Amino acid sequence: MNTRDTEHIIAELNTHNNYTQTTNPQEADLIIINTCSVREKPVAKLFSELGQFNKIKKDGAKIGVCGCTASHLGDEIIKRASYVDFVVGARNVSKISKAVETKGSVEIDINHDETNYDFSEFRSSLYKANINISLGCDKQCTFCIVPATRGEEISIPAEIILNEAKKSAQNGIKEIFLLGQNVNNYGKYFSSQNSEKYDFTKLLQELSKIDGIERIRFTSPHPLHMDDDFIEEFASNPKICKFIHVPLQSGSTKILKDMKRGYTKEWFLKVCEKIKTKVPTARISTDIIVAFPHESEEDFLDTLDVVNQVKFDQIFNFKYSPRPNTPASTMEQIDSDIGTRRLNTLIELHKTHQDLHMDKAIGQIHKVYFEDLKPNGEIMGFSDNGMQVFVEGSEELLGKIVDVKITTNTRTSLKGVVL
Ligand code: 5AD
Ligand code: SF4
């Protein structure tokens, strides 16, 4: 999501303010840091990075802060680092052109409606297009700061999304990546009452009619909205990549309730079972938070039990990080060392599953979409079910989807030969 926001910022500044990009910060007339605030670490990093950039920037160069930390801290950023010229929140990207010209401006309104805003065009990849389909989040997970930084959930009109996908296809892009905090809640809230009734499944069906779009990916879906229609579409639509993120957060029904996730351990397991039954080749990734307030050893064992049953292909693990003004931050906290130990246990368990999955891939044939030529002559791409694959080959493979036989497992990625 932040990557796409950065692309929008670049596009707007290129089109309206005559900026071009440089890779050398000492040469820059404008330095922008696009921030995350989902956990505490990136927030702390912001002020040390700001200090570094302020030291090396050329005379008269401007510095701006964008993203979720901008939404969350607002003018406090300028109070703490007076050399910062402007602050633009994650929901206010459309105001960037004006903000860079207005010293001291702070644009952080989380109710600002950008859903009809047609941003200028800029994409960092020639092969894949990130496309926002909704802004904000209508959930209130008790650990999460996002609803306070990205605002209420609102869907972007389908027409704008379809046009972006068509334009990408015309430019030779074969893969689109749909972005939203709860993508499968798409269509629940539109800003205009007249918007046609739409849901995520219908959006997927319409997008897959576009010639030239061969792959559709999305993140993040919420387990609560994975109804049978959606799972059926995921299974039967050949353009939808068979790699799905199903964020667990915790395997304990008690903790899930405290997190206000809206599902139980059994319910989550049933969703994964349905996905696996309908699409045996599907790969599943997840997010897990350990050491959420009150998490007992027994609760943590429930998480390990879900991990053992689902055997996720990829896990993004986090130690709980208290966020300001969230209900969980005032609950009784767990000792940090316990969190570290649980995190390590989880990582070790997951490694064993990862090895199993990757070994199973050897000998299989996958369609790989090549996107990156490495200096050592290898070309990297991703299979339809999200595995990273390297082959020997020339730049002719870039932008092509080709059958590859997997030969070697290097744990985090695979090697193969083009057929
Ligand atoms: N502490 C730790 N992890 C968090 N996440 C969100 N908020 C927190 C927090 N306060 C994780 C969740 C979410 C992912 C994007 O970040 O797992 O799914
Ligand atoms: Fe945060 Fe929960 Fe919304 Fe995800 S669904 S963005 S974790 S509040």
mmCIF file of C-alpha atoms in Angstrom, residues 8-19 30 32 62 66 86 88 92-102 105 107 117 119-120:
data_model
loop_
_atom_site.group_PDB
_atom_site.id
_atom_site.type_symbol
_atom_site.label_atom_id
_atom_site.label_comp_id
_atom_site.label_asym_id
_atom_site.label_seq_id
_atom_site.Cartn_x
_atom_site.Cartn_y
_atom_site.Cartn_z
ATOM 1 C CA HIS A 8 1.079 8.334 -6.619
ATOM 2 C CA ILE A 9 3.275 10.926 -4.874
ATOM 3 C CA ILE A 10 5.932 10.621 -7.583
ATOM 4 C CA ALA A 11 3.309 10.824 -10.328
ATOM 5 C CA GLU A 12 1.735 13.959 -8.903
ATOM 6 C CA LEU A 13 5.079 15.682 -8.361
ATOM 7 C CA ASN A 14 6.273 14.778 -11.866
ATOM 8 C CA THR A 15 3.114 16.071 -13.487
ATOM 9 C CA HIS A 16 2.271 19.159 -11.461
ATOM 10 C CA ASN A 17 5.505 20.300 -9.817
ATOM 11 C CA ASN A 18 8.093 19.422 -12.423
ATOM 12 C CA TYR A 19 10.173 17.151 -10.196
ATOM 13 C CA LEU A 30 13.032 17.584 -2.227
ATOM 14 C CA ILE A 32 10.143 12.731 1.145
ATOM 15 C CA LYS A 62 12.867 20.635 1.264
ATOM 16 C CA CYS A 66 4.096 11.313 4.325
ATOM 17 C CA PHE A 86 5.411 19.650 5.285
ATOM 18 C CA VAL A 88 0.947 14.739 4.373
ATOM 19 C CA ASN A 92 -4.154 12.893 1.758
ATOM 20 C CA VAL A 93 -1.830 11.998 -1.117
ATOM 21 C CA SER A 94 -3.912 14.092 -3.537
ATOM 22 C CA LYS A 95 -2.828 17.189 -1.580
ATOM 23 C CA ILE A 96 0.886 16.583 -2.112
ATOM 24 C CA SER A 97 1.382 19.063 -4.981
ATOM 25 C CA LYS A 98 0.080 21.967 -2.902
ATOM 26 C CA ALA A 99 1.794 20.827 0.291
ATOM 27 C CA VAL A 100 5.300 20.884 -1.221
ATOM 28 C CA GLU A 101 4.740 24.547 -2.115
ATOM 29 C CA THR A 102 3.403 25.538 1.317
ATOM 30 C CA SER A 105 1.521 22.618 5.785
ATOM 31 C CA GLU A 107 -2.600 17.673 5.733
ATOM 32 C CA TYR A 117 -9.356 11.082 -7.446
ATOM 33 C CA PHE A 119 -3.910 10.290 -9.919
ATOM 34 C CA SER A 120 -1.298 10.946 -12.570
#
